[in-house]
Amino acid sequence: MGLTELLDVVFRWAHLIAGIMWIGNSMLFNWLDRNLEKGASLPRLSQGKIFMVHSGAFYDVEKKLLEPGEMPATLHWFKWQNFATWATGISLMVVVYYLNGAAFLVDPSVRALTPTVAIAISVGALVVAWLVYDLVWRLLGARMPALAAALSFAALCGAAWGFSQLFSGRAAYIEIGVLIGTVMTGNVWMVIVPSQRELMAATKEGRDQDPSFSIRAKQRSIHNNYLTYPLLFIMLSNHFPSAYGHQLNWLILCVVMLGGAGVRHFMNVRYLGAGAELPRARWLLPAAVAAAVGIGGLVGLTRVSATRVQASGPVGFARAQEIIVKRCASCHAAVPTDDVFKVAPNNVVFDSAAQIQAMAPRILERAVKTSTMPFVNKTQMTEAERAELGAWIAAGARLE
Ligand code: HEC
């Protein structure tokens, strides 16, 4: 295993662990907030109580503000899970997409950027995204939140479109994921943590917290809550070439993000407090509709096929093999000659006729339908060659 692959596995593993801890925590606190029991008998500074059973005993939890002298010596914060998730995510981005001459980031058949320019755009976009998002919500968040939300979603889709015009499909998806993760991390460190510090200062001084802090922090933590489902889809998206490799990849992503955030919304509003829930029909049904929008959009849009070049006549195996040797074998061989891939990716090898024939359905998917192989079209396969492979497979992928 080479150094890049080693770093890849270490960062990826850590990223997943940190991400589960961060999102898991945030979902648990969200759930707690929505299920607190708020009776009239609560003490003055109490915001609600809740009993839970877990790990062999009962937990008696109360959410409350404190009197000045009550600040405990040990107070647990939940911010490092977020930082670890973001830092390992950025490291993964560097290892997978920026190293190796940005081989995974740039697809010359999308745009022939130099590695330096591509990386500069990728990094710059993250900074600009945070600045724009933060500005929109600082200006409009208090007075016109619906407008701010609409503008933010439009900007996110605009960014998805822009990245799809600049980067390889899978990199465009991941760039949106890193962008969302960066905005969420900005929310934690620039808005939510400062609000918690202000709460601590106010408590020590025995005054009320400046409400502008807490209102903004609440708003941003709701954003983070809605962004989790879309972001988790993006983390998995590299497994789905028919989505990221499609000519409408950016639109597919927008619809899936909308559906994912919609499901999250109805899961949020289902709790009425004190353990009571909306009737199933009032939350499960609309949540299912939101899921259907996301999944339906994914299925429907990936079926839209572009008008493609047609092969001029029947294509025999000899010609199909010739194309595969020329365009695929540099990576997909027992001994690859590619400068980056020293081991056949996914164990897919096209050395023998039987190997090629066995993989025909996947060749159709990756090299004909989605054009996501050759990888970032490194071997410069032509549309005519894709059509010829398609014709060979359509006629039964026979070895003659
Ligand atoms: C520059 C190296 C490279 C070239 C050239 C290349 N591939 Fe790949 N291939 C990869 C990588 C990397 C993966 C794993 C990542 C992925 O699936 O996107 C892969 C995965 C695959 C897979 C397995 C995943 C799946 O979806 O089933 C198939 C099939 C495949 N390639 C077919 C082809 C075909 C057909 C060609 C030629 C038209 C080709 N590849 C050319 C690098 C390459």
Tab-separated table of C-alpha atoms in Angstrom, residues 65-354:
chain	number	residue	atom	x	y	z
A	65	LEU	CA	-30.123	28.314	32.817
A	66	LEU	CA	-27.921	28.851	35.862
A	67	GLU	CA	-27.708	31.412	38.632
A	68	PRO	CA	-24.382	33.330	38.665
A	69	GLY	CA	-22.821	31.250	41.416
A	70	GLU	CA	-23.938	27.901	39.989
A	71	MET	CA	-21.462	27.563	37.126
A	72	PRO	CA	-20.028	24.053	37.494
A	73	ALA	CA	-16.297	23.402	37.566
A	74	THR	CA	-16.509	20.903	34.727
A	75	LEU	CA	-18.667	21.742	31.742
A	76	HIS	CA	-18.726	19.444	28.703
A	77	TRP	CA	-18.655	21.077	25.288
A	78	PHE	CA	-19.383	19.250	22.048
A	79	LYS	CA	-17.297	21.096	19.514
A	80	TRP	CA	-14.244	18.923	18.829
A	81	GLN	CA	-16.234	16.205	17.075
A	82	ASN	CA	-17.195	18.840	14.551
A	83	PHE	CA	-13.641	20.098	14.167
A	84	ALA	CA	-12.260	16.568	13.785
A	85	THR	CA	-14.871	15.774	11.125
A	86	TRP	CA	-14.034	18.898	9.162
A	87	ALA	CA	-10.253	18.551	9.502
A	88	THR	CA	-10.243	14.893	8.413
A	89	GLY	CA	-12.616	15.761	5.571
A	90	ILE	CA	-10.332	18.509	4.294
A	91	SER	CA	-7.340	16.167	4.632
A	92	LEU	CA	-9.201	13.568	2.589
A	93	MET	CA	-9.982	16.190	-0.043
A	94	VAL	CA	-6.278	17.038	-0.254
A	95	VAL	CA	-5.157	13.408	-0.431
A	96	VAL	CA	-7.742	12.252	-2.969
A	97	TYR	CA	-8.421	15.325	-5.103
A	98	TYR	CA	-5.462	17.730	-4.794
A	99	LEU	CA	-2.469	15.376	-4.725
A	100	ASN	CA	-1.413	13.391	-7.786
A	101	GLY	CA	-1.631	16.521	-9.919
A	102	ALA	CA	-5.352	16.903	-9.130
A	103	ALA	CA	-5.965	13.799	-11.247
A	104	PHE	CA	-9.380	13.158	-9.667
A	105	LEU	CA	-10.437	16.802	-9.686
A	106	VAL	CA	-9.821	17.713	-13.314
A	107	ASP	CA	-11.598	16.005	-16.187
A	108	PRO	CA	-10.250	17.420	-19.461
A	109	SER	CA	-13.471	16.466	-21.247
A	110	VAL	CA	-15.311	18.784	-18.813
A	111	ARG	CA	-12.647	21.516	-18.667
A	112	ALA	CA	-8.897	21.329	-19.176
A	113	LEU	CA	-7.835	23.196	-16.034
A	114	THR	CA	-4.254	23.023	-14.820
A	115	PRO	CA	-3.939	21.410	-11.381
A	116	THR	CA	-3.002	24.736	-9.749
A	117	VAL	CA	-5.995	26.581	-11.175
A	118	ALA	CA	-8.383	23.751	-10.302
A	119	ILE	CA	-7.161	23.572	-6.703
A	120	ALA	CA	-7.271	27.370	-6.358
A	121	ILE	CA	-10.894	27.424	-7.555
A	122	SER	CA	-11.805	24.560	-5.255
A	123	VAL	CA	-10.295	26.216	-2.162
A	124	GLY	CA	-11.473	29.723	-3.111
A	125	ALA	CA	-15.049	28.503	-3.563
A	126	LEU	CA	-15.142	27.266	0.043
A	127	VAL	CA	-14.051	30.643	1.423
A	128	VAL	CA	-16.444	32.591	-0.815
A	129	ALA	CA	-19.313	30.231	0.064
A	130	TRP	CA	-18.893	30.841	3.792
A	131	LEU	CA	-18.603	34.626	3.359
A	132	VAL	CA	-21.687	34.843	1.131
A	133	TYR	CA	-23.783	32.529	3.307
A	134	ASP	CA	-22.801	34.297	6.528
A	135	LEU	CA	-23.488	37.726	5.007
A	136	VAL	CA	-26.911	36.700	3.659
A	137	TRP	CA	-27.979	35.404	7.063
A	138	ARG	CA	-26.512	38.321	9.021
A	139	LEU	CA	-28.377	40.755	6.768
A	140	LEU	CA	-31.652	38.899	6.233
A	141	GLY	CA	-31.736	36.151	8.859
A	142	ALA	CA	-33.677	38.077	11.498
A	143	ARG	CA	-36.146	39.936	9.283
A	144	MET	CA	-36.604	37.778	6.172
A	145	PRO	CA	-35.536	34.203	6.946
A	146	ALA	CA	-37.656	32.721	4.141
A	147	LEU	CA	-35.927	34.917	1.578
A	148	ALA	CA	-32.523	34.088	3.053
A	149	ALA	CA	-33.336	30.369	2.858
A	150	ALA	CA	-34.462	30.656	-0.773
A	151	LEU	CA	-31.339	32.626	-1.697
A	152	SER	CA	-29.091	30.108	0.080
A	153	PHE	CA	-30.634	27.128	-1.704
A	154	ALA	CA	-30.469	28.901	-5.070
A	155	ALA	CA	-26.807	29.747	-4.440
A	156	LEU	CA	-26.092	26.126	-3.481
A	157	CYS	CA	-27.653	24.866	-6.722
A	158	GLY	CA	-25.801	27.580	-8.643
A	159	ALA	CA	-22.560	26.363	-7.085
A	160	ALA	CA	-23.426	22.761	-8.013
A	161	TRP	CA	-23.986	23.854	-11.603
A	162	GLY	CA	-20.746	25.860	-11.613
A	163	PHE	CA	-18.673	22.973	-10.237
A	164	SER	CA	-20.225	20.590	-12.781
A	165	GLN	CA	-18.849	22.877	-15.510
A	166	LEU	CA	-15.359	22.954	-13.984
A	167	PHE	CA	-14.561	19.650	-12.296
A	168	SER	CA	-15.005	15.929	-12.883
A	169	GLY	CA	-18.524	14.824	-11.911
A	170	ARG	CA	-17.508	13.043	-8.750
A	171	ALA	CA	-15.295	15.959	-7.699
A	172	ALA	CA	-18.164	18.404	-8.316
A	173	TYR	CA	-20.344	16.421	-5.911
A	174	ILE	CA	-17.615	16.191	-3.283
A	175	GLU	CA	-16.851	19.899	-3.629
A	176	ILE	CA	-20.480	20.666	-2.741
A	177	GLY	CA	-20.137	18.279	0.203
A	178	VAL	CA	-16.986	20.010	1.448
A	179	LEU	CA	-18.698	23.366	0.922
A	180	ILE	CA	-21.674	22.300	3.052
A	181	GLY	CA	-19.354	20.814	5.695
A	182	THR	CA	-17.355	24.042	5.778
A	183	VAL	CA	-20.481	26.162	6.208
A	184	MET	CA	-21.626	23.862	9.027
A	185	THR	CA	-18.218	24.132	10.688
A	186	GLY	CA	-18.274	27.925	10.280
A	187	ASN	CA	-21.671	27.905	11.976
A	188	VAL	CA	-20.270	25.952	14.914
A	189	TRP	CA	-17.113	28.026	15.469
A	190	MET	CA	-18.166	31.493	14.330
A	191	VAL	CA	-21.750	31.591	15.605
A	192	ILE	CA	-22.740	28.752	17.939
A	193	VAL	CA	-19.609	28.600	20.122
A	194	PRO	CA	-19.501	32.445	20.519
A	195	SER	CA	-23.141	32.318	21.603
A	196	GLN	CA	-22.302	29.675	24.210
A	197	ARG	CA	-19.376	31.799	25.455
A	198	GLU	CA	-21.711	34.782	25.763
A	199	LEU	CA	-24.145	32.593	27.724
A	200	MET	CA	-21.347	31.641	30.128
A	201	ALA	CA	-20.220	35.258	30.515
A	202	ALA	CA	-23.810	36.401	31.100
A	203	THR	CA	-24.366	33.650	33.665
A	204	LYS	CA	-21.215	34.577	35.587
A	205	GLU	CA	-22.219	38.255	35.567
A	206	GLY	CA	-25.774	37.430	36.600
A	207	ARG	CA	-27.407	39.111	33.586
A	208	ASP	CA	-29.598	37.847	30.737
A	209	GLN	CA	-27.830	36.594	27.624
A	210	ASP	CA	-27.823	39.042	24.709
A	211	PRO	CA	-30.705	37.466	22.718
A	212	SER	CA	-29.181	38.370	19.334
A	213	PHE	CA	-26.484	35.734	19.977
A	214	SER	CA	-28.840	32.958	20.919
A	215	ILE	CA	-31.354	33.647	18.153
A	216	ARG	CA	-28.627	33.532	15.504
A	217	ALA	CA	-27.073	30.413	17.023
A	218	LYS	CA	-30.430	28.626	17.088
A	219	GLN	CA	-31.001	29.514	13.430
A	220	ARG	CA	-27.571	28.229	12.400
A	221	SER	CA	-27.921	25.026	14.326
A	222	ILE	CA	-31.214	24.388	12.527
A	223	HIS	CA	-29.388	24.914	9.227
A	224	ASN	CA	-26.787	22.357	10.264
A	225	ASN	CA	-29.583	19.973	11.173
A	226	TYR	CA	-31.206	20.297	7.727
A	227	LEU	CA	-27.884	19.992	5.914
A	228	THR	CA	-26.967	16.620	7.447
A	229	TYR	CA	-29.054	14.376	5.184
A	230	PRO	CA	-27.962	16.056	1.927
A	231	LEU	CA	-24.340	15.959	3.093
A	232	LEU	CA	-24.512	12.271	3.985
A	233	PHE	CA	-25.804	11.510	0.484
A	234	ILE	CA	-22.867	13.380	-1.010
A	235	MET	CA	-20.437	11.400	1.159
A	236	LEU	CA	-21.802	8.242	-0.497
A	237	SER	CA	-22.258	9.707	-3.966
A	238	ASN	CA	-18.984	8.444	-5.420
A	239	HIS	CA	-20.563	5.002	-5.565
A	240	PHE	CA	-23.201	6.209	-8.003
A	241	PRO	CA	-21.674	7.101	-11.359
A	242	SER	CA	-25.077	7.280	-13.036
A	243	ALA	CA	-25.766	10.328	-10.815
A	244	TYR	CA	-22.434	12.181	-10.744
A	245	GLY	CA	-21.562	11.156	-14.315
A	246	HIS	CA	-24.858	12.355	-15.806
A	247	GLN	CA	-25.013	15.500	-17.942
A	248	LEU	CA	-27.606	16.847	-15.470
A	249	ASN	CA	-25.540	15.800	-12.423
A	250	TRP	CA	-25.950	19.206	-10.737
A	251	LEU	CA	-29.751	19.162	-11.080
A	252	ILE	CA	-29.924	15.601	-9.774
A	253	LEU	CA	-27.924	16.704	-6.742
A	254	CYS	CA	-30.240	19.680	-6.089
A	255	VAL	CA	-33.344	17.505	-6.173
A	256	VAL	CA	-31.778	14.883	-3.908
A	257	MET	CA	-30.660	17.597	-1.457
A	258	LEU	CA	-34.169	19.043	-1.427
A	259	GLY	CA	-35.709	15.622	-0.768
A	260	GLY	CA	-33.153	14.816	1.957
A	261	ALA	CA	-33.679	18.119	3.770
A	262	GLY	CA	-37.447	17.586	3.437
A	263	VAL	CA	-37.270	14.205	5.153
A	264	ARG	CA	-35.236	15.799	7.939
A	265	HIS	CA	-37.842	18.549	8.291
A	266	PHE	CA	-40.753	16.182	8.861
A	267	MET	CA	-38.679	14.087	11.255
A	268	ASN	CA	-37.991	17.318	13.192
A	269	VAL	CA	-41.553	18.501	13.433
A	270	ARG	CA	-42.949	15.113	14.433
A	271	TYR	CA	-42.218	15.732	18.131
A	272	LEU	CA	-44.685	17.844	20.051
A	273	GLY	CA	-42.703	17.779	23.293
A	274	ALA	CA	-42.985	15.545	26.390
A	275	GLY	CA	-42.763	12.442	24.202
A	276	ALA	CA	-45.934	13.244	22.229
A	277	GLU	CA	-45.806	12.923	18.443
A	278	LEU	CA	-47.841	14.134	15.523
A	279	PRO	CA	-50.108	11.402	14.112
A	280	ARG	CA	-48.161	9.274	11.605
A	281	ALA	CA	-50.187	10.625	8.712
A	282	ARG	CA	-49.110	14.140	9.626
A	283	TRP	CA	-45.354	13.471	9.520
A	284	LEU	CA	-44.547	10.032	8.108
A	285	LEU	CA	-46.614	10.634	5.001
A	286	PRO	CA	-45.066	14.003	4.060
A	287	ALA	CA	-41.613	12.617	4.982
A	288	ALA	CA	-42.251	9.751	2.553
A	289	VAL	CA	-43.333	12.270	-0.074
A	290	ALA	CA	-40.064	14.213	0.456
A	291	ALA	CA	-38.104	10.962	0.141
A	292	ALA	CA	-40.026	10.180	-3.051
A	293	VAL	CA	-39.082	13.605	-4.443
A	294	GLY	CA	-35.394	12.902	-3.788
A	295	ILE	CA	-35.328	9.272	-4.941
A	296	GLY	CA	-37.834	9.900	-7.759
A	297	GLY	CA	-35.712	12.800	-9.006
A	298	LEU	CA	-32.634	10.585	-8.873
A	299	VAL	CA	-34.288	7.790	-10.839
A	300	GLY	CA	-36.194	10.037	-13.252
A	301	LEU	CA	-33.412	12.446	-14.115
A	302	THR	CA	-30.754	9.752	-14.567
A	303	ARG	CA	-33.062	8.256	-17.215
A	304	VAL	CA	-32.907	11.388	-19.353
A	305	SER	CA	-30.410	10.357	-21.994
A	306	ALA	CA	-28.505	12.724	-24.212
A	307	THR	CA	-28.615	12.317	-27.971
A	308	ARG	CA	-25.500	10.320	-28.658
A	309	VAL	CA	-23.375	9.398	-31.618
A	310	GLN	CA	-24.595	6.131	-33.210
A	311	ALA	CA	-22.298	3.376	-34.460
A	312	SER	CA	-22.422	3.135	-38.252
A	313	GLY	CA	-22.719	-0.652	-38.421
A	314	PRO	CA	-22.420	-3.892	-36.457
A	315	VAL	CA	-19.379	-4.113	-34.180
A	316	GLY	CA	-17.564	-7.423	-33.609
A	317	PHE	CA	-15.566	-8.501	-30.591
A	318	ALA	CA	-12.208	-7.822	-32.243
A	319	ARG	CA	-13.063	-4.145	-32.600
A	320	ALA	CA	-14.506	-3.902	-29.054
A	321	GLN	CA	-11.361	-5.481	-27.635
A	322	GLU	CA	-9.192	-3.124	-29.670
A	323	ILE	CA	-10.981	-0.133	-28.104
A	324	ILE	CA	-10.733	-1.552	-24.603
A	325	VAL	CA	-7.043	-2.302	-24.917
A	326	LYS	CA	-6.429	1.216	-26.198
A	327	ARG	CA	-8.600	3.121	-23.710
A	328	CYS	CA	-8.978	0.947	-20.619
A	329	ALA	CA	-6.034	-1.440	-20.277
A	330	SER	CA	-3.588	1.173	-18.960
A	331	CYS	CA	-5.478	0.906	-15.642
A	332	HIS	CA	-7.541	-2.274	-15.919
A	333	ALA	CA	-4.809	-4.875	-16.434
A	334	ALA	CA	-3.036	-7.333	-14.176
A	335	VAL	CA	-0.032	-5.015	-14.479
A	336	PRO	CA	-1.323	-1.482	-15.134
A	337	THR	CA	0.931	1.024	-16.871
A	338	ASP	CA	-0.895	4.118	-15.587
A	339	ASP	CA	1.189	6.601	-13.575
A	340	VAL	CA	-1.376	6.828	-10.737
A	341	PHE	CA	-3.170	3.468	-10.624
A	342	LYS	CA	-0.591	0.780	-9.945
A	343	VAL	CA	-3.217	-1.846	-9.101
A	344	ALA	CA	-6.258	-2.496	-11.303
A	345	PRO	CA	-9.030	-0.319	-9.776
A	346	ASN	CA	-11.866	-2.301	-8.172
A	347	ASN	CA	-10.022	-5.426	-9.287
A	348	VAL	CA	-11.488	-4.942	-12.769
A	349	VAL	CA	-9.093	-6.438	-15.337
A	350	PHE	CA	-9.633	-6.571	-19.124
A	351	ASP	CA	-6.728	-8.841	-20.104
A	352	SER	CA	-8.757	-11.734	-21.505
A	353	ALA	CA	-11.793	-11.981	-23.763
A	354	ALA	CA	-13.743	-13.721	-21.002
